[in-house]
Amino acid sequence: MTKEQRFTVTRWIIFGLVALALIIPIVYNKYIKLPDTSSRVVKNIYDHIESLPEGSSIIMSIDFDPSSDEELRPMVMALLWHAFKKNLRVIGMTIWDAAAGGTLIDIFTTVAKEAKKQDGVDYAIMPFKPGSSAIILMLSQDIFAAYPQDYKKAETRDMPVFKGVKSIRDMKFAMCVSAGQAVDIWIVYGKEKGKMPLGAGCTGVMATDYYPYLQSKQLLGLMGGLGAAAQYEVLIDKRGTATDSMKPQTVVHALIIVLIIIGNIIYFINRQKT
Amino acid sequence: MIKRQIPLMIAFVMGILFIIQFFVPHQLSQDLLTGVNKWLMIIGGISLLLGINSLVHFHYVQIKRETPGWGFSLVMFLCFGLALVAGFLPSIVMWFVEPAKAGAEPVKWLSFIPLIPPFEPGSTLFWIFRNGISPFMATMFSMIGFFIASAAFRAFRARSLEATLLLIAAVIIMLGQTPIGQMLWQGIPDIMVWIFSVPNTAAKRAIWFGITMGTIAFSLRIIFGIERAYLGGTDQK
Amino acid sequence: MTVTPMQILEAWLAVGFTLMIYSFLYKDNPLFKLGEYMYVGLTAGWGVCSAWFNVVWPDLIEPLSRVFKSYLGATLDKPLSHNENLLLLIPLILGILMLTRFSPKLGWLSRYTFAFILGTASGIAIPLTVSANLFKQMEPTLKPLFGKDISAWMTVNTLLILIGVVSVLIYFFFSLEHKGIIKKVARIGIFYMMVSFGAAFGYTVMARESLAIGRMTKLVKWAGQDYYYASIILLVVIAGLIALLEMLSKKSKPADDSTG
Amino acid sequence: MMSYKLSVILTALIIILFLPALAHAQLTPPQEFRAFDTPNDDGKSLSLTWKVSLENDREGVYYVISAAASADGPWYQIDKTLSTIGYKSDFPQYFGFGDDNKLWHFYEASKIPDVMDPITSTAYFRLAVTDGTKTVEFPNMVSFAPQGNWFDKSKINILIFVIIFSSLILFFISLARRNPNLFIRHIPGLDAIEETIGRATEMGRPILYLNGLLDMSSLSTIASTSILGKVARKVANYDSQIKVPCYDPIVMSVCQEVVKEAYAEAGRPDAFKQDNIFFITNDQFAYAAAVDGLIVRHKPAANLYMGYYYAESLLIAETGAATGAMQIAGTDSITQLPFFITTCDYTLMGEELYAASAYLSREPLQLGSLKGQDISKAFIIFVLIIGTIVSTAESLFFIHLFKTF
């Protein structure tokens, strides 16, 4: 075999292995079990929610549109399910226009239905209001000034879900899940003025930009993409789409690492020969 | 003179104008920026004729000379024509139908064409996008999943200290991304966070600073006519 | 859930196109080439429609014709907006200057348009890059080394970032020869960059594989009974076709491996 | 002594604790209510300020702002804001970082065109304070006409740095005119281009050149076309072939012009083939598919990828690597650098892309600008070190200096 032919054959083998590593876990998804692990940045969020006493208020800002739905929806579903299971009171809001209808309301009503929670008592959904940073500043002073009514035009002041809550300072946790700039805005305005613990969720590609905020303790935890959602699904023991797609992911990652190791072994053997 | 000096002057004037524009909050200045951005899009739209001419010419020559594989060029033309017809036909039909609409009977034999403007759900062009273009797009994009494995296999060899660092960082992150990392060692996710917040941040910032300087210097070379490759002239006169 | 005939047709099309492109992983072959040419043709057509219906018609021809109509005294269905004016002649003229490239004699006129675009781009870039790249990166870099809320670990990290930024910048110096102390510092800069690139590579794997998983999941779905085993049948057909074409081309021209 | 201090503290505590209760009884009219043009804006808003007051600024109290198009009304309530938010200090882009900004309330009235006198474009304002039961008004009304501003003072820091860097670079360009012998270090990726072209000629195979996926109004693309000029000149000298598949028709036109001129300068205008610089399509992955096809079918001896790339970088460069071609990439797209580094023989990173055409041309003025760039980078290093020291000394000067709005 010439060098070029060897090269081609190696590529075929690699492509074949990748294809198998993808297809087998997809077809036999049910039979594969991943070890239950979680990284500290994700577990921090879980632990915090777990530590909150029943009836505490938290706020979730859902700031992505349908184009990032596949990556971020499982994360929000898992978080919300956890909060409902702990009997926390959850306020849902958005500072992104495109997230208001489909995404925010849809996720909240779906999960609430499953968890048998009541709108206005256990959770509330706020309408979209323009002026992202101004809204968050206002939330840190007076939540009823920012949102006098919920998305169904019901008076927020009268809702049991807001009992004992005046601003986000009274909230025990804020979580922003975003595919854009919303996390930055929450860090700068929400965390600075509201002083509550802040968690962030974002797409996998964006996550690296937020790691410095973990180091500086401005973020309590960070969830990046489906991987983090899968970890959370494991933590709350409610496995869903994210866990399913993590199986082929794990196999492919392992395959690539093994390939790198084999490549280096070949390299060192060849070097020894010459 | 008119071939060289005037373009250089245009570049200079536009360049200085838009440096100043950045610092002027006045409505006129904002209108100028949005206006010029729109103009650039319009120029691009008109210039597409040049591109299409180039594409059509290339494949026309293939077919005319009957070079091996000229049949593929024919397929290219068919698909190109299909998309064009799907895009333009409803509008053309509407153009003819609309003036007659007042009281006139709708043209029956044309009714099989959905009279929906292109780029709206339900139109034929949209169907072509969903079923003709997007499977190709998704497949090409997903092919990177295969290539990334073969690139990793070939490139990540511990040839030198630099290459070893590249390799180790990549492997740590890949481990940290999946449950395997934690199975091996609890600390891997923490190392991952550290790599992204310290060395990665430092390197990226410095590269950004460099790009800033490169951009300023390069822009100045264009504005002051030192860089004039686009005029053809590469020599400094 | 019932599958409509239309969905089945669409699934068969998608499977066919997907496998045609994936055949490139084996090697270049006529089926990939067919897919490639179809893809180029369709997107070129789509591009023309998009340029016409989204840009040239609504942003140039329609407003300009309204402007002329109003100058000719015709009544308009709604008054001219403030960006509907004769200034739109400028992009029209610049666009026409581009089209002079069709004529070998007048082609140089397109340089006016080039100069316009390049000059504008350069002018916009200078203040923008200072504000968006330099300032945005500078502010978080200038962190205090010590202070009451700053642990020793944070001090170390701040210092490491500072060393990294400086050494990478030194690597990029063009007028300093890489030898002596400069070489050592520049090498540290390279180390930082290599760690950063390796990390970014490793991190991107997941995003890219998720697309491959998405595609594979669809293929698996389309291999089912509801879609009349589209993936399986077409896989066999396409593999068979490639093998057949390969045998034919070997017979006709044994030594030549280029498909043109 | 001790008891004296204690009593002072106690008194202060009592005052602080009971002040709100005392104040609860009454509201005072807002003090020093003023209207003026909002600085640094396009002329669409007016600014209102008034003094912070101990009696008014507490929970449950709101300021009510009304506006009218004339002094006689009719008045419209335009906003009702919490008395505990909205200070001048929240808007350093208008008022800087001074401490006394905390003593002023600030309100930006941005929807005034509805309540503006259509001829003089003046708007009139009234201010009241209310706790829900009682309302007290500021005695007078204020008025002002908004104007568009011609200089954004909040961007003065950017202006200063633009001037510093530009003058450094221009100074070194002019210096190079007088003293053309400048030292520039070797850039291996660029030195390899010459060798590559020679190899391509020997093998009788073409060279592939890509300009990236952005249009002509991106500086990376401009830099790429300008490198193409230098490369094409060498290609013409070696009597080799260069193929440039393009993603954008304007980029294609510029490339045709650049390459044509390069052939003319090399004294071989007849060897220029316009059809070698062609347009494919402006769709990211269709372009990548076509370039992949081109690479495997024509097997170029060398692939040069200059400009800005997205995810398709690996699709193209990995295919190129599989054909065994020499590959040189240059990009300022940081996210794609790892993929070029792993698949190409040489990679120009970030600003090296912008320096490449100067390096290849060897023109003194161009090289002078590189020198200017270096000095600017040295200046940045200096600012970084000084800035860190100053920040450690708990001064916010540098943090404020690099603030953008």
mmCIF file of N, CA, C and O in Angstrom, chain A residues 9-59:
data_model
loop_
_atom_site.group_PDB
_atom_site.id
_atom_site.type_symbol
_atom_site.label_atom_id
_atom_site.label_comp_id
_atom_site.label_asym_id
_atom_site.label_seq_id
_atom_site.Cartn_x
_atom_site.Cartn_y
_atom_site.Cartn_z
ATOM 1 N N VAL A 9 -7.590 4.537 3.506
ATOM 2 C CA VAL A 9 -8.203 3.427 4.240
ATOM 3 C C VAL A 9 -8.404 3.808 5.704
ATOM 4 O O VAL A 9 -9.454 3.535 6.292
ATOM 5 N N THR A 10 -7.415 4.487 6.297
ATOM 6 C CA THR A 10 -7.564 4.931 7.685
ATOM 7 C C THR A 10 -8.798 5.807 7.831
ATOM 8 O O THR A 10 -9.569 5.664 8.777
ATOM 9 N N ARG A 11 -8.982 6.709 6.877
ATOM 10 C CA ARG A 11 -10.154 7.593 6.946
ATOM 11 C C ARG A 11 -11.446 6.793 6.866
ATOM 12 O O ARG A 11 -12.396 7.049 7.596
ATOM 13 N N TRP A 12 -11.453 5.789 5.970
ATOM 14 C CA TRP A 12 -12.671 4.965 5.869
ATOM 15 C C TRP A 12 -12.979 4.305 7.197
ATOM 16 O O TRP A 12 -14.135 4.256 7.629
ATOM 17 N N ILE A 13 -11.928 3.761 7.822
ATOM 18 C CA ILE A 13 -12.152 3.075 9.099
ATOM 19 C C ILE A 13 -12.719 4.058 10.118
ATOM 20 O O ILE A 13 -13.696 3.775 10.808
ATOM 21 N N ILE A 14 -12.109 5.258 10.184
ATOM 22 C CA ILE A 14 -12.575 6.251 11.162
ATOM 23 C C ILE A 14 -14.031 6.622 10.896
ATOM 24 O O ILE A 14 -14.860 6.627 11.802
ATOM 25 N N PHE A 15 -14.354 6.897 9.623
ATOM 26 C CA PHE A 15 -15.732 7.297 9.304
ATOM 27 C C PHE A 15 -16.705 6.178 9.652
ATOM 28 O O PHE A 15 -17.791 6.423 10.186
ATOM 29 N N GLY A 16 -16.322 4.953 9.348
ATOM 30 C CA GLY A 16 -17.170 3.814 9.668
ATOM 31 C C GLY A 16 -17.412 3.709 11.157
ATOM 32 O O GLY A 16 -18.548 3.521 11.611
ATOM 33 N N LEU A 17 -16.341 3.875 11.939
ATOM 34 C CA LEU A 17 -16.475 3.790 13.391
ATOM 35 C C LEU A 17 -17.379 4.895 13.920
ATOM 36 O O LEU A 17 -18.222 4.662 14.790
ATOM 37 N N VAL A 18 -17.204 6.125 13.381
ATOM 38 C CA VAL A 18 -18.048 7.232 13.839
ATOM 39 C C VAL A 18 -19.513 6.913 13.535
ATOM 40 O O VAL A 18 -20.393 7.089 14.380
ATOM 41 N N ALA A 19 -19.762 6.407 12.321
ATOM 42 C CA ALA A 19 -21.144 6.087 11.952
ATOM 43 C C ALA A 19 -21.734 5.067 12.916
ATOM 44 O O ALA A 19 -22.862 5.224 13.397
ATOM 45 N N LEU A 20 -20.947 4.035 13.236
ATOM 46 C CA LEU A 20 -21.441 3.026 14.179
ATOM 47 C C LEU A 20 -21.660 3.634 15.555
ATOM 48 O O LEU A 20 -22.667 3.375 16.214
ATOM 49 N N ALA A 21 -20.699 4.458 15.980
ATOM 50 C CA ALA A 21 -20.793 5.076 17.305
ATOM 51 C C ALA A 21 -22.023 5.965 17.410
ATOM 52 O O ALA A 21 -22.535 6.201 18.497
ATOM 53 N N LEU A 22 -22.493 6.458 16.282
ATOM 54 C CA LEU A 22 -23.699 7.283 16.308
ATOM 55 C C LEU A 22 -24.946 6.419 16.237
ATOM 56 O O LEU A 22 -25.883 6.586 17.009
ATOM 57 N N ILE A 23 -24.954 5.479 15.280
ATOM 58 C CA ILE A 23 -26.196 4.754 14.992
ATOM 59 C C ILE A 23 -26.543 3.767 16.105
ATOM 60 O O ILE A 23 -27.695 3.724 16.558
ATOM 61 N N ILE A 24 -25.563 3.018 16.579
ATOM 62 C CA ILE A 24 -25.890 1.978 17.573
ATOM 63 C C ILE A 24 -26.541 2.575 18.820
ATOM 64 O O ILE A 24 -27.609 2.128 19.227
ATOM 65 N N PRO A 25 -25.955 3.626 19.414
ATOM 66 C CA PRO A 25 -26.631 4.198 20.594
ATOM 67 C C PRO A 25 -27.988 4.815 20.277
ATOM 68 O O PRO A 25 -28.843 4.898 21.156
ATOM 69 N N ILE A 26 -28.201 5.226 19.034
ATOM 70 C CA ILE A 26 -29.515 5.783 18.706
ATOM 71 C C ILE A 26 -30.539 4.649 18.647
ATOM 72 O O ILE A 26 -31.628 4.742 19.219
ATOM 73 N N VAL A 27 -30.161 3.567 17.974
ATOM 74 C CA VAL A 27 -31.119 2.463 17.804
ATOM 75 C C VAL A 27 -31.348 1.742 19.126
ATOM 76 O O VAL A 27 -32.479 1.442 19.493
ATOM 77 N N TYR A 28 -30.265 1.479 19.857
ATOM 78 C CA TYR A 28 -30.399 0.715 21.108
ATOM 79 C C TYR A 28 -30.357 1.629 22.323
ATOM 80 O O TYR A 28 -29.744 1.294 23.338
ATOM 81 N N ASN A 29 -30.979 2.783 22.213
ATOM 82 C CA ASN A 29 -30.898 3.790 23.274
ATOM 83 C C ASN A 29 -31.341 3.236 24.622
ATOM 84 O O ASN A 29 -30.738 3.515 25.654
ATOM 85 N N LYS A 30 -32.391 2.443 24.591
ATOM 86 C CA LYS A 30 -32.986 1.969 25.842
ATOM 87 C C LYS A 30 -32.030 1.100 26.638
ATOM 88 O O LYS A 30 -32.104 1.049 27.860
ATOM 89 N N TYR A 31 -31.170 0.386 25.927
ATOM 90 C CA TYR A 31 -30.347 -0.606 26.610
ATOM 91 C C TYR A 31 -29.045 -0.023 27.154
ATOM 92 O O TYR A 31 -28.302 -0.697 27.844
ATOM 93 N N ILE A 32 -28.778 1.222 26.815
ATOM 94 C CA ILE A 32 -27.520 1.822 27.269
ATOM 95 C C ILE A 32 -27.790 2.641 28.514
ATOM 96 O O ILE A 32 -28.760 3.397 28.583
ATOM 97 N N LYS A 33 -26.938 2.466 29.507
ATOM 98 C CA LYS A 33 -27.063 3.306 30.702
ATOM 99 C C LYS A 33 -25.762 4.046 30.934
ATOM 100 O O LYS A 33 -24.695 3.455 30.943
ATOM 101 N N LEU A 34 -25.879 5.353 31.089
ATOM 102 C CA LEU A 34 -24.671 6.131 31.362
ATOM 103 C C LEU A 34 -24.495 6.225 32.863
ATOM 104 O O LEU A 34 -25.461 6.234 33.610
ATOM 105 N N PRO A 35 -23.248 6.308 33.315
ATOM 106 C CA PRO A 35 -23.034 6.538 34.745
ATOM 107 C C PRO A 35 -23.605 7.893 35.133
ATOM 108 O O PRO A 35 -23.582 8.843 34.350
ATOM 109 N N ASP A 36 -24.161 7.968 36.322
ATOM 110 C CA ASP A 36 -24.755 9.225 36.772
ATOM 111 C C ASP A 36 -23.670 10.146 37.309
ATOM 112 O O ASP A 36 -23.161 9.953 38.400
ATOM 113 N N THR A 37 -23.346 11.147 36.528
ATOM 114 C CA THR A 37 -22.336 12.097 36.975
ATOM 115 C C THR A 37 -22.873 13.496 36.763
ATOM 116 O O THR A 37 -23.831 13.705 36.030
ATOM 117 N N SER A 38 -22.239 14.427 37.430
ATOM 118 C CA SER A 38 -22.612 15.811 37.165
ATOM 119 C C SER A 38 -21.423 16.694 37.498
ATOM 120 O O SER A 38 -20.657 16.399 38.405
ATOM 121 N N SER A 39 -21.299 17.754 36.751
ATOM 122 C CA SER A 39 -20.182 18.643 37.032
ATOM 123 C C SER A 39 -20.608 19.635 38.105
ATOM 124 O O SER A 39 -21.790 19.874 38.332
ATOM 125 N N ARG A 40 -19.613 20.196 38.748
ATOM 126 C CA ARG A 40 -19.909 21.061 39.885
ATOM 127 C C ARG A 40 -20.731 22.274 39.472
ATOM 128 O O ARG A 40 -21.640 22.690 40.194
ATOM 129 N N VAL A 41 -20.427 22.828 38.278
ATOM 130 C CA VAL A 41 -21.136 24.051 37.874
ATOM 131 C C VAL A 41 -22.630 23.804 37.693
ATOM 132 O O VAL A 41 -23.441 24.686 37.913
ATOM 133 N N VAL A 42 -22.975 22.568 37.286
ATOM 134 C CA VAL A 42 -24.395 22.244 37.146
ATOM 135 C C VAL A 42 -24.963 21.874 38.506
ATOM 136 O O VAL A 42 -26.054 22.297 38.884
ATOM 137 N N LYS A 43 -24.184 21.112 39.265
ATOM 138 C CA LYS A 43 -24.681 20.614 40.546
ATOM 139 C C LYS A 43 -24.912 21.773 41.522
ATOM 140 O O LYS A 43 -25.826 21.713 42.352
ATOM 141 N N ASN A 44 -24.106 22.837 41.398
ATOM 142 C CA ASN A 44 -24.306 24.014 42.249
ATOM 143 C C ASN A 44 -25.737 24.507 42.171
ATOM 144 O O ASN A 44 -26.338 24.872 43.180
ATOM 145 N N ILE A 45 -26.270 24.531 40.952
ATOM 146 C CA ILE A 45 -27.641 25.011 40.765
ATOM 147 C C ILE A 45 -28.618 24.040 41.408
ATOM 148 O O ILE A 45 -29.514 24.431 42.149
ATOM 149 N N TYR A 46 -28.392 22.751 41.148
ATOM 150 C CA TYR A 46 -29.268 21.733 41.725
ATOM 151 C C TYR A 46 -29.241 21.819 43.253
ATOM 152 O O TYR A 46 -30.295 21.862 43.903
ATOM 153 N N ASP A 47 -28.039 21.860 43.819
ATOM 154 C CA ASP A 47 -27.905 21.894 45.282
ATOM 155 C C ASP A 47 -28.610 23.105 45.862
ATOM 156 O O ASP A 47 -29.256 23.024 46.897
ATOM 157 N N HIS A 48 -28.461 24.232 45.169
ATOM 158 C CA HIS A 48 -29.083 25.447 45.687
ATOM 159 C C HIS A 48 -30.597 25.307 45.713
ATOM 160 O O HIS A 48 -31.236 25.612 46.721
ATOM 161 N N ILE A 49 -31.175 24.846 44.617
ATOM 162 C CA ILE A 49 -32.629 24.693 44.571
ATOM 163 C C ILE A 49 -33.071 23.661 45.606
ATOM 164 O O ILE A 49 -34.065 23.835 46.307
ATOM 165 N N GLU A 50 -32.279 22.604 45.743
ATOM 166 C CA GLU A 50 -32.582 21.543 46.694
ATOM 167 C C GLU A 50 -32.601 22.095 48.126
ATOM 168 O O GLU A 50 -33.401 21.686 48.960
ATOM 169 N N SER A 51 -31.708 23.084 48.386
ATOM 170 C CA SER A 51 -31.572 23.594 49.755
ATOM 171 C C SER A 51 -32.670 24.593 50.119
ATOM 172 O O SER A 51 -32.829 24.940 51.286
ATOM 173 N N LEU A 52 -33.433 25.062 49.129
ATOM 174 C CA LEU A 52 -34.419 26.099 49.425
ATOM 175 C C LEU A 52 -35.614 25.514 50.178
ATOM 176 O O LEU A 52 -36.084 24.419 49.848
ATOM 177 N N PRO A 53 -36.109 26.225 51.199
ATOM 178 C CA PRO A 53 -37.283 25.739 51.913
ATOM 179 C C PRO A 53 -38.530 25.823 51.026
ATOM 180 O O PRO A 53 -38.606 26.653 50.110
ATOM 181 N N GLU A 54 -39.481 24.987 51.296
ATOM 182 C CA GLU A 54 -40.733 24.954 50.551
ATOM 183 C C GLU A 54 -41.376 26.343 50.538
ATOM 184 O O GLU A 54 -41.376 27.042 51.550
ATOM 185 N N GLY A 55 -41.911 26.751 49.414
ATOM 186 C CA GLY A 55 -42.587 28.032 49.339
ATOM 187 C C GLY A 55 -41.686 29.211 49.003
ATOM 188 O O GLY A 55 -42.162 30.332 48.856
ATOM 189 N N SER A 56 -40.383 28.978 48.885
ATOM 190 C CA SER A 56 -39.501 30.088 48.497
ATOM 191 C C SER A 56 -39.811 30.517 47.068
ATOM 192 O O SER A 56 -40.295 29.735 46.259
ATOM 193 N N SER A 57 -39.501 31.786 46.783
ATOM 194 C CA SER A 57 -39.761 32.294 45.438
ATOM 195 C C SER A 57 -38.492 32.287 44.612
ATOM 196 O O SER A 57 -37.425 32.658 45.106
ATOM 197 N N ILE A 58 -38.614 31.882 43.375
ATOM 198 C CA ILE A 58 -37.503 32.019 42.446
ATOM 199 C C ILE A 58 -38.030 32.630 41.153
ATOM 200 O O ILE A 58 -39.233 32.635 40.894
ATOM 201 N N ILE A 59 -37.107 33.180 40.361
ATOM 202 C CA ILE A 59 -37.531 33.777 39.090
ATOM 203 C C ILE A 59 -36.719 33.159 37.964
ATOM 204 O O ILE A 59 -35.533 32.877 38.125
#
